[in-house]
Amino acid sequence: MTDQLYKTMNDGHKIPVVGLGTWKSEPGDSTYNAVLASINAGYRHIDTARAYDNESDVGRAVNDAEVPRDDLFITTKLWNKDQGYQTALEACEKSLARLDCDYIDLYLIHWPLKELRNDSWRAFIELQEKGLCKSIGVSNFTIDNLKELEAKYGILPAINQVEFHPYHYQKELLEYCNFKNIIIEAYSPLVHAKRMDEPRLVAISDELSKTPAQVLIRWAMQRGMVVLPKSVNQNRIIENFAVFDFEISDSLMKRLDDLDERFVTCWDPHNPPPYAPV
Ligand SMILES: NC(=O)c1ccc[n+]([C@@H]2O[C@H](COP(=O)([O-])OP(=O)(O)OC[C@H]3O[C@@H](n4cnc5c(N)ncnc54)[C@H](OP(=O)(O)O)[C@@H]3O)[C@@H](O)[C@H]2O)c1
């Protein structure tokens, strides 16, 4: 393990800084092939979720890969309909069965469901104590949500996985998480492919002789985050991992910071839907 490729979480476990996203990766061979291609390209970290309906394909690829399970880092997430104490315990067992593995490296509460997130967190603490999940964390949590969890349980998540890219630069949340030693995982780091042709990004990419995707991934790495680009395309999977051999200068980092327009491509925890997503 090199320091360049891994960060150490507040529970002492290491996490690879670039992971393959799998949201909207079709269940079946599409996900299976993408995960195998990523492992062959050097990725050691895969991000899935109960809600993506592809845990079993991720598990199949992980078991078929020529890399030992202990060298891989698998994240999955507790979906809203399973939130609560007992239901979370049971949901974890089911995810483990679908993934066909003995432990999950990182288990996340997918969404801060108001009525149930605290009970879910109580189950997560137990799952970690039992060794079924090596690390536990949350996703889409606001600063207030994190404060509530800390006040109630005193055990902070290792990770908060949130939407993060230069067009949605959540500086205050990043600074709070840095202060609390919670690593931010940047989801939709490629802006869900909605800004690849944006002229200011293209200009910076040209200056660096890198692709817009590589610049977006590298920006998040240099801001101290773990990054989760998704692709099912083998060439893009390789492209998105070729981000360890260059550095973005301070002045270009600042120009990227300035792209912020609070552009949310996914769901917004500060403006949640009137119903709980299920
Ligand atoms: N916790 C949460 O609530 C949450 C929410 C959203 C996402 N996530 C996680 O974060 C991951 C990434 O986010 P995301 O899937 O929303 O979006 P993303 O990674 O920002 O973008 C994915 C899109 O970019 C395309 N793409 C990938 N590499 C590219 C490249 N080099 N050049 C041009 N286009 C490229 C992909 O198409 P192809 O596949 O065709 O290459 C896909 O359409 C998810 O897959 C999931 O694991 C978590």
mmCIF file of C-alpha atoms and ligand atoms in Angstrom:
data_model
loop_
_atom_site.group_PDB
_atom_site.id
_atom_site.type_symbol
_atom_site.label_atom_id
_atom_site.label_comp_id
_atom_site.label_asym_id
_atom_site.label_seq_id
_atom_site.Cartn_x
_atom_site.Cartn_y
_atom_site.Cartn_z
ATOM 1 C CA MET A 1 0.000 0.000 0.000
ATOM 2 C CA THR A 2 1.426 3.413 -0.910
ATOM 3 C CA ASP A 3 0.415 6.623 0.865
ATOM 4 C CA GLN A 4 -0.406 8.124 -2.490
ATOM 5 C CA LEU A 5 -3.186 5.656 -3.152
ATOM 6 C CA TYR A 6 -4.669 5.284 0.325
ATOM 7 C CA LYS A 7 -5.993 7.483 3.121
ATOM 8 C CA THR A 8 -6.282 6.424 6.746
ATOM 9 C CA MET A 9 -9.740 6.736 8.312
ATOM 10 C CA ASN A 10 -10.471 7.754 11.916
ATOM 11 C CA ASP A 11 -10.843 4.067 12.880
ATOM 12 C CA GLY A 12 -7.327 3.241 11.625
ATOM 13 C CA HIS A 13 -8.377 1.391 8.466
ATOM 14 C CA LYS A 14 -7.005 2.435 5.098
ATOM 15 C CA ILE A 15 -9.183 3.345 2.125
ATOM 16 C CA PRO A 16 -8.050 3.575 -1.517
ATOM 17 C CA VAL A 17 -8.524 7.165 -2.713
ATOM 18 C CA VAL A 18 -10.080 6.278 -6.064
ATOM 19 C CA GLY A 19 -12.989 3.855 -6.187
ATOM 20 C CA LEU A 20 -15.256 2.679 -8.990
ATOM 21 C CA GLY A 21 -18.837 3.987 -8.718
ATOM 22 C CA THR A 22 -21.611 1.636 -9.803
ATOM 23 C CA TRP A 23 -24.835 3.641 -9.567
ATOM 24 C CA LYS A 24 -26.765 3.082 -12.825
ATOM 25 C CA SER A 25 -24.352 0.303 -13.806
ATOM 26 C CA GLU A 26 -26.844 -2.219 -15.165
ATOM 27 C CA PRO A 27 -27.215 -5.373 -13.093
ATOM 28 C CA GLY A 28 -25.681 -8.418 -14.827
ATOM 29 C CA ASP A 29 -22.662 -8.514 -17.132
ATOM 30 C CA SER A 30 -22.376 -4.738 -17.467
ATOM 31 C CA THR A 31 -21.557 -4.291 -13.765
ATOM 32 C CA TYR A 32 -19.585 -7.543 -13.608
ATOM 33 C CA ASN A 33 -17.366 -6.563 -16.562
ATOM 34 C CA ALA A 34 -16.873 -3.000 -15.299
ATOM 35 C CA VAL A 35 -15.763 -4.197 -11.867
ATOM 36 C CA LEU A 36 -13.358 -6.761 -13.350
ATOM 37 C CA ALA A 37 -11.990 -4.166 -15.794
ATOM 38 C CA SER A 38 -11.443 -1.736 -12.945
ATOM 39 C CA ILE A 39 -9.563 -4.275 -10.832
ATOM 40 C CA ASN A 40 -7.408 -5.150 -13.839
ATOM 41 C CA ALA A 41 -6.727 -1.419 -14.303
ATOM 42 C CA GLY A 42 -5.502 -1.110 -10.705
ATOM 43 C CA TYR A 43 -8.609 -0.029 -8.772
ATOM 44 C CA ARG A 44 -8.903 -1.679 -5.359
ATOM 45 C CA HIS A 45 -12.108 0.027 -4.229
ATOM 46 C CA ILE A 46 -15.679 -0.563 -5.459
ATOM 47 C CA ASP A 47 -18.719 1.424 -4.334
ATOM 48 C CA THR A 48 -22.114 -0.256 -4.573
ATOM 49 C CA ALA A 49 -25.418 -0.054 -2.677
ATOM 50 C CA ARG A 50 -28.478 -2.156 -1.955
ATOM 51 C CA ALA A 51 -30.453 0.387 -3.978
ATOM 52 C CA TYR A 52 -28.314 -0.119 -7.118
ATOM 53 C CA ASP A 53 -29.509 -3.711 -7.438
ATOM 54 C CA ASN A 54 -26.031 -4.874 -8.502
ATOM 55 C CA GLU A 55 -24.393 -6.096 -5.273
ATOM 56 C CA SER A 56 -24.401 -9.694 -6.495
ATOM 57 C CA ASP A 57 -22.633 -8.726 -9.746
ATOM 58 C CA VAL A 58 -20.022 -6.799 -7.774
ATOM 59 C CA GLY A 59 -19.561 -9.840 -5.524
ATOM 60 C CA ARG A 60 -19.218 -12.186 -8.495
ATOM 61 C CA ALA A 61 -16.514 -9.999 -10.052
ATOM 62 C CA VAL A 62 -14.669 -9.609 -6.746
ATOM 63 C CA ASN A 63 -14.651 -13.377 -6.280
ATOM 64 C CA ASP A 64 -13.499 -13.992 -9.879
ATOM 65 C CA ALA A 65 -10.770 -11.332 -9.785
ATOM 66 C CA GLU A 66 -7.162 -12.409 -9.487
ATOM 67 C CA VAL A 67 -6.661 -10.116 -6.515
ATOM 68 C CA PRO A 68 -7.149 -11.431 -2.965
ATOM 69 C CA ARG A 69 -10.321 -10.233 -1.247
ATOM 70 C CA ASP A 70 -8.292 -8.633 1.544
ATOM 71 C CA ASP A 71 -6.593 -6.353 -0.987
ATOM 72 C CA LEU A 72 -9.958 -5.053 -2.189
ATOM 73 C CA PHE A 73 -12.169 -2.492 -0.485
ATOM 74 C CA ILE A 74 -15.941 -2.963 -0.897
ATOM 75 C CA THR A 75 -18.520 -0.402 0.162
ATOM 76 C CA THR A 76 -22.250 -0.948 0.240
ATOM 77 C CA LYS A 77 -25.113 1.061 1.711
ATOM 78 C CA LEU A 78 -28.200 0.589 3.842
ATOM 79 C CA TRP A 79 -31.276 1.585 1.868
ATOM 80 C CA ASN A 80 -34.113 3.626 3.355
ATOM 81 C CA LYS A 81 -36.682 0.855 3.574
ATOM 82 C CA ASP A 82 -34.247 -1.098 5.766
ATOM 83 C CA GLN A 83 -33.445 1.735 8.164
ATOM 84 C CA GLY A 84 -33.982 1.096 11.875
ATOM 85 C CA TYR A 85 -32.112 -1.021 14.403
ATOM 86 C CA GLN A 86 -33.233 -4.612 13.739
ATOM 87 C CA THR A 87 -33.893 -4.055 10.036
ATOM 88 C CA ALA A 88 -30.390 -2.620 9.544
ATOM 89 C CA LEU A 89 -28.829 -5.683 11.198
ATOM 90 C CA GLU A 90 -30.819 -7.943 8.891
ATOM 91 C CA ALA A 91 -30.110 -5.804 5.792
ATOM 92 C CA CYS A 92 -26.375 -6.079 6.404
ATOM 93 C CA GLU A 93 -26.582 -9.890 6.489
ATOM 94 C CA LYS A 94 -28.511 -9.830 3.208
ATOM 95 C CA SER A 95 -25.982 -7.523 1.550
ATOM 96 C CA LEU A 96 -23.179 -9.822 2.711
ATOM 97 C CA ALA A 97 -25.017 -12.783 1.165
ATOM 98 C CA ARG A 98 -25.517 -10.947 -2.148
ATOM 99 C CA LEU A 99 -21.888 -9.815 -2.166
ATOM 100 C CA ASP A 100 -20.913 -13.375 -1.247
ATOM 101 C CA CYS A 101 -18.279 -12.217 1.207
ATOM 102 C CA ASP A 102 -17.580 -12.419 4.947
ATOM 103 C CA TYR A 103 -17.264 -8.720 5.684
ATOM 104 C CA ILE A 104 -17.996 -5.318 4.198
ATOM 105 C CA ASP A 105 -15.091 -2.862 4.281
ATOM 106 C CA LEU A 106 -17.375 0.146 4.594
ATOM 107 C CA TYR A 107 -21.112 0.205 5.309
ATOM 108 C CA LEU A 108 -22.910 3.519 4.846
ATOM 109 C CA ILE A 109 -26.323 4.854 5.834
ATOM 110 C CA HIS A 110 -27.406 5.903 2.343
ATOM 111 C CA TRP A 111 -29.646 8.789 3.337
ATOM 112 C CA PRO A 112 -30.242 10.656 6.650
ATOM 113 C CA LEU A 113 -33.813 9.437 7.111
ATOM 114 C CA LYS A 114 -34.963 11.629 9.973
ATOM 115 C CA GLU A 115 -37.005 9.198 12.044
ATOM 116 C CA LEU A 116 -34.677 6.220 11.767
ATOM 117 C CA ARG A 117 -31.069 7.306 11.143
ATOM 118 C CA ASN A 118 -30.098 7.182 14.822
ATOM 119 C CA ASP A 119 -31.459 3.650 15.283
ATOM 120 C CA SER A 120 -29.632 2.611 12.115
ATOM 121 C CA TRP A 121 -26.399 4.056 13.512
ATOM 122 C CA ARG A 122 -26.831 2.038 16.729
ATOM 123 C CA ALA A 123 -27.015 -1.112 14.578
ATOM 124 C CA PHE A 124 -23.954 0.013 12.593
ATOM 125 C CA ILE A 125 -21.887 0.346 15.776
ATOM 126 C CA GLU A 126 -22.860 -3.218 16.668
ATOM 127 C CA LEU A 127 -22.074 -4.506 13.162
ATOM 128 C CA GLN A 128 -18.617 -2.988 13.399
ATOM 129 C CA GLU A 129 -18.050 -4.524 16.847
ATOM 130 C CA LYS A 130 -19.000 -7.934 15.417
ATOM 131 C CA GLY A 131 -16.501 -7.466 12.556
ATOM 132 C CA LEU A 132 -19.154 -7.737 9.851
ATOM 133 C CA CYS A 133 -18.294 -4.195 8.751
ATOM 134 C CA LYS A 134 -14.737 -2.994 9.187
ATOM 135 C CA SER A 135 -15.671 0.670 8.892
ATOM 136 C CA ILE A 136 -18.991 2.476 9.199
ATOM 137 C CA GLY A 137 -20.097 5.766 7.764
ATOM 138 C CA VAL A 138 -22.899 7.844 6.358
ATOM 139 C CA SER A 139 -23.948 9.441 3.100
ATOM 140 C CA ASN A 140 -25.721 12.693 2.310
ATOM 141 C CA PHE A 141 -25.391 13.867 5.923
ATOM 142 C CA THR A 142 -25.395 17.606 6.595
ATOM 143 C CA ILE A 143 -23.296 19.237 9.316
ATOM 144 C CA ASP A 144 -26.383 19.269 11.576
ATOM 145 C CA ASN A 145 -26.967 15.561 10.942
ATOM 146 C CA LEU A 146 -23.336 14.823 11.900
ATOM 147 C CA LYS A 147 -23.592 16.920 15.057
ATOM 148 C CA GLU A 148 -26.726 15.065 16.096
ATOM 149 C CA LEU A 149 -25.042 11.683 15.619
ATOM 150 C CA GLU A 150 -21.999 12.757 17.619
ATOM 151 C CA ALA A 151 -24.117 14.156 20.470
ATOM 152 C CA LYS A 152 -26.179 10.972 20.700
ATOM 153 C CA TYR A 153 -23.536 8.278 20.287
ATOM 154 C CA GLY A 154 -20.107 9.899 20.527
ATOM 155 C CA ILE A 155 -18.966 7.701 17.662
ATOM 156 C CA LEU A 156 -18.377 9.624 14.479
ATOM 157 C CA PRO A 157 -18.634 8.087 11.020
ATOM 158 C CA ALA A 158 -15.350 7.345 9.261
ATOM 159 C CA ILE A 159 -16.809 8.642 5.988
ATOM 160 C CA ASN A 160 -19.484 11.019 4.752
ATOM 161 C CA GLN A 161 -20.231 10.303 1.085
ATOM 162 C CA VAL A 162 -21.765 13.357 -0.595
ATOM 163 C CA GLU A 163 -22.037 15.003 -3.989
ATOM 164 C CA PHE A 164 -18.826 16.940 -4.509
ATOM 165 C CA HIS A 165 -17.211 18.490 -7.597
ATOM 166 C CA PRO A 166 -16.030 21.996 -8.519
ATOM 167 C CA TYR A 167 -19.560 22.950 -9.650
ATOM 168 C CA HIS A 168 -20.811 22.003 -6.177
ATOM 169 C CA TYR A 169 -17.893 22.901 -3.925
ATOM 170 C CA GLN A 170 -19.232 22.277 -0.402
ATOM 171 C CA LYS A 171 -16.375 24.038 1.350
ATOM 172 C CA GLU A 172 -18.053 24.437 4.742
ATOM 173 C CA LEU A 173 -18.964 20.744 4.920
ATOM 174 C CA LEU A 174 -15.445 19.757 3.828
ATOM 175 C CA GLU A 175 -13.855 21.975 6.485
ATOM 176 C CA TYR A 176 -16.182 20.621 9.184
ATOM 177 C CA CYS A 177 -15.434 17.018 8.204
ATOM 178 C CA ASN A 178 -11.680 17.723 8.103
ATOM 179 C CA PHE A 179 -11.939 19.229 11.599
ATOM 180 C CA LYS A 180 -13.772 16.119 12.860
ATOM 181 C CA ASN A 181 -11.457 13.723 10.997
ATOM 182 C CA ILE A 182 -14.268 12.405 8.816
ATOM 183 C CA ILE A 183 -13.188 11.726 5.227
ATOM 184 C CA ILE A 184 -15.456 13.030 2.500
ATOM 185 C CA GLU A 185 -16.080 10.712 -0.387
ATOM 186 C CA ALA A 186 -16.934 12.705 -3.509
ATOM 187 C CA TYR A 187 -19.840 11.166 -5.373
ATOM 188 C CA SER A 188 -20.818 12.297 -8.877
ATOM 189 C CA PRO A 189 -17.239 13.643 -9.112
ATOM 190 C CA LEU A 190 -17.609 13.831 -12.916
ATOM 191 C CA VAL A 191 -20.732 15.990 -12.466
ATOM 192 C CA HIS A 192 -22.667 12.998 -13.791
ATOM 193 C CA ALA A 193 -21.079 13.817 -17.214
ATOM 194 C CA LYS A 194 -23.089 17.066 -17.409
ATOM 195 C CA ARG A 195 -20.164 19.514 -17.639
ATOM 196 C CA MET A 196 -17.565 17.651 -19.729
ATOM 197 C CA ASP A 197 -17.717 20.300 -22.490
ATOM 198 C CA GLU A 198 -17.862 23.329 -20.218
ATOM 199 C CA PRO A 199 -15.349 25.803 -21.700
ATOM 200 C CA ARG A 200 -13.549 26.805 -18.463
ATOM 201 C CA LEU A 201 -13.031 23.143 -17.514
ATOM 202 C CA VAL A 202 -11.910 22.272 -21.038
ATOM 203 C CA ALA A 203 -9.413 25.175 -20.993
ATOM 204 C CA ILE A 204 -7.863 23.973 -17.714
ATOM 205 C CA SER A 205 -7.745 20.396 -19.024
ATOM 206 C CA ASP A 206 -5.963 21.591 -22.168
ATOM 207 C CA GLU A 207 -3.419 23.501 -20.066
ATOM 208 C CA LEU A 208 -2.669 20.303 -18.151
ATOM 209 C CA SER A 209 -2.867 18.041 -21.225
ATOM 210 C CA LYS A 210 -5.357 15.893 -19.312
ATOM 211 C CA THR A 211 -9.012 15.053 -19.935
ATOM 212 C CA PRO A 212 -11.801 16.909 -18.089
ATOM 213 C CA ALA A 213 -12.585 13.690 -16.192
ATOM 214 C CA GLN A 214 -8.986 13.355 -15.009
ATOM 215 C CA VAL A 215 -8.905 17.002 -13.917
ATOM 216 C CA LEU A 216 -12.150 16.625 -11.928
ATOM 217 C CA ILE A 217 -10.876 13.497 -10.180
ATOM 218 C CA ARG A 218 -7.496 15.039 -9.421
ATOM 219 C CA TRP A 219 -9.125 18.224 -8.055
ATOM 220 C CA ALA A 220 -11.103 16.162 -5.519
ATOM 221 C CA MET A 221 -7.990 14.167 -4.555
ATOM 222 C CA GLN A 222 -5.977 17.330 -3.984
ATOM 223 C CA ARG A 223 -8.812 18.751 -1.869
ATOM 224 C CA GLY A 224 -8.307 15.707 0.374
ATOM 225 C CA MET A 225 -11.222 13.530 -0.654
ATOM 226 C CA VAL A 226 -11.767 9.949 -1.715
ATOM 227 C CA VAL A 227 -13.235 9.988 -5.242
ATOM 228 C CA LEU A 228 -15.778 7.650 -6.859
ATOM 229 C CA PRO A 229 -15.959 8.040 -10.654
ATOM 230 C CA LYS A 230 -18.452 5.693 -12.303
ATOM 231 C CA SER A 231 -18.025 4.141 -15.724
ATOM 232 C CA VAL A 232 -18.968 0.920 -17.462
ATOM 233 C CA ASN A 233 -16.670 1.729 -20.379
ATOM 234 C CA GLN A 234 -13.281 0.006 -20.199
ATOM 235 C CA ASN A 235 -11.337 2.886 -21.795
ATOM 236 C CA ARG A 236 -12.909 5.432 -19.470
ATOM 237 C CA ILE A 237 -12.290 3.193 -16.467
ATOM 238 C CA ILE A 238 -8.590 3.220 -17.390
ATOM 239 C CA GLU A 239 -8.622 6.972 -18.130
ATOM 240 C CA ASN A 240 -10.229 7.760 -14.777
ATOM 241 C CA PHE A 241 -7.499 5.897 -12.907
ATOM 242 C CA ALA A 242 -4.608 7.682 -14.684
ATOM 243 C CA VAL A 243 -4.606 10.473 -12.106
ATOM 244 C CA PHE A 244 -1.575 9.712 -9.956
ATOM 245 C CA ASP A 245 1.174 11.099 -12.176
ATOM 246 C CA PHE A 246 0.330 14.782 -12.300
ATOM 247 C CA GLU A 247 -0.359 17.694 -9.987
ATOM 248 C CA ILE A 248 -2.750 20.619 -10.430
ATOM 249 C CA SER A 249 -1.037 23.890 -9.466
ATOM 250 C CA ASP A 250 -2.481 26.152 -6.750
ATOM 251 C CA SER A 251 -3.582 28.728 -9.302
ATOM 252 C CA LEU A 252 -5.439 26.146 -11.419
ATOM 253 C CA MET A 253 -6.971 24.624 -8.264
ATOM 254 C CA LYS A 254 -8.310 28.093 -7.441
ATOM 255 C CA ARG A 255 -9.771 28.463 -10.933
ATOM 256 C CA LEU A 256 -11.492 25.108 -10.471
ATOM 257 C CA ASP A 257 -12.798 26.167 -7.028
ATOM 258 C CA ASP A 258 -14.310 29.211 -8.711
ATOM 259 C CA LEU A 259 -16.517 27.034 -10.938
ATOM 260 C CA ASP A 260 -18.853 26.543 -7.980
ATOM 261 C CA GLU A 261 -22.487 27.221 -8.865
ATOM 262 C CA ARG A 262 -24.156 24.936 -6.294
ATOM 263 C CA PHE A 263 -25.047 22.610 -9.148
ATOM 264 C CA VAL A 264 -26.685 19.508 -7.670
ATOM 265 C CA THR A 265 -27.006 16.576 -10.092
ATOM 266 C CA CYS A 266 -28.377 14.089 -7.581
ATOM 267 C CA TRP A 267 -30.549 14.475 -4.486
ATOM 268 C CA ASP A 268 -30.049 17.441 -2.181
ATOM 269 C CA PRO A 269 -29.999 16.822 1.595
ATOM 270 C CA HIS A 270 -30.518 20.563 2.182
ATOM 271 C CA ASN A 271 -33.655 20.466 0.099
ATOM 272 C CA PRO A 272 -34.911 16.916 0.525
ATOM 273 C CA PRO A 273 -37.884 15.609 -1.405
ATOM 274 C CA PRO A 274 -41.182 15.916 0.490
ATOM 275 C CA TYR A 275 -41.335 12.134 0.697
ATOM 276 C CA ALA A 276 -38.609 9.787 1.910
ATOM 277 C CA PRO A 277 -37.008 8.196 -1.173
ATOM 278 C CA VAL A 278 -37.646 4.436 -0.974
HETATM 279 N N1 LIG B 1 -24.486 8.001 -1.863
HETATM 280 C C1 LIG B 1 -25.233 8.538 -2.800
HETATM 281 O O1 LIG B 1 -26.351 9.012 -2.565
HETATM 282 C C2 LIG B 1 -24.701 8.557 -4.207
HETATM 283 C C3 LIG B 1 -25.347 9.328 -5.183
HETATM 284 C C4 LIG B 1 -24.793 9.354 -6.461
HETATM 285 C C5 LIG B 1 -23.638 8.621 -6.738
HETATM 286 N N2 LIG B 1 -23.050 7.859 -5.777
HETATM 287 C C6 LIG B 1 -21.831 7.044 -6.048
HETATM 288 O O2 LIG B 1 -20.879 7.836 -6.755
HETATM 289 C C7 LIG B 1 -20.626 7.232 -8.025
HETATM 290 C C8 LIG B 1 -20.311 8.269 -9.081
HETATM 291 O O3 LIG B 1 -21.367 9.168 -9.256
HETATM 292 P P1 LIG B 1 -22.313 9.172 -10.553
HETATM 293 O O4 LIG B 1 -22.471 7.785 -11.070
HETATM 294 O O5 LIG B 1 -23.531 9.923 -10.171
HETATM 295 O O6 LIG B 1 -21.609 10.104 -11.608
HETATM 296 P P2 LIG B 1 -20.148 10.426 -12.170
HETATM 297 O O7 LIG B 1 -19.136 9.435 -11.765
HETATM 298 O O8 LIG B 1 -19.948 11.857 -11.843
HETATM 299 O O9 LIG B 1 -20.424 10.341 -13.732
HETATM 300 C C9 LIG B 1 -20.781 9.132 -14.359
HETATM 301 C C10 LIG B 1 -21.082 9.456 -15.815
HETATM 302 O O10 LIG B 1 -19.899 9.925 -16.462
HETATM 303 C C11 LIG B 1 -19.616 9.095 -17.591
HETATM 304 N N3 LIG B 1 -18.156 8.993 -17.643
HETATM 305 C C12 LIG B 1 -17.340 8.258 -16.857
HETATM 306 N N4 LIG B 1 -16.061 8.467 -17.143
HETATM 307 C C13 LIG B 1 -16.036 9.358 -18.146
HETATM 308 C C14 LIG B 1 -14.980 9.958 -18.887
HETATM 309 N N5 LIG B 1 -13.705 9.684 -18.631
HETATM 310 N N6 LIG B 1 -15.316 10.837 -19.884
HETATM 311 C C15 LIG B 1 -16.609 11.117 -20.142
HETATM 312 N N7 LIG B 1 -17.645 10.575 -19.472
HETATM 313 C C16 LIG B 1 -17.366 9.694 -18.483
HETATM 314 C C17 LIG B 1 -20.311 7.785 -17.312
HETATM 315 O O11 LIG B 1 -20.684 7.126 -18.483
HETATM 316 P P3 LIG B 1 -20.139 5.615 -18.832
HETATM 317 O O12 LIG B 1 -20.505 4.726 -17.681
HETATM 318 O O13 LIG B 1 -20.891 5.295 -20.079
HETATM 319 O O14 LIG B 1 -18.659 5.755 -19.046
HETATM 320 C C18 LIG B 1 -21.567 8.271 -16.589
HETATM 321 O O15 LIG B 1 -22.533 8.722 -17.512
HETATM 322 C C19 LIG B 1 -21.894 6.425 -8.278
HETATM 323 O O16 LIG B 1 -21.748 5.500 -9.322
HETATM 324 C C20 LIG B 1 -22.139 5.843 -6.924
HETATM 325 O O17 LIG B 1 -21.265 4.772 -6.680
HETATM 326 C C21 LIG B 1 -23.550 7.842 -4.508
#
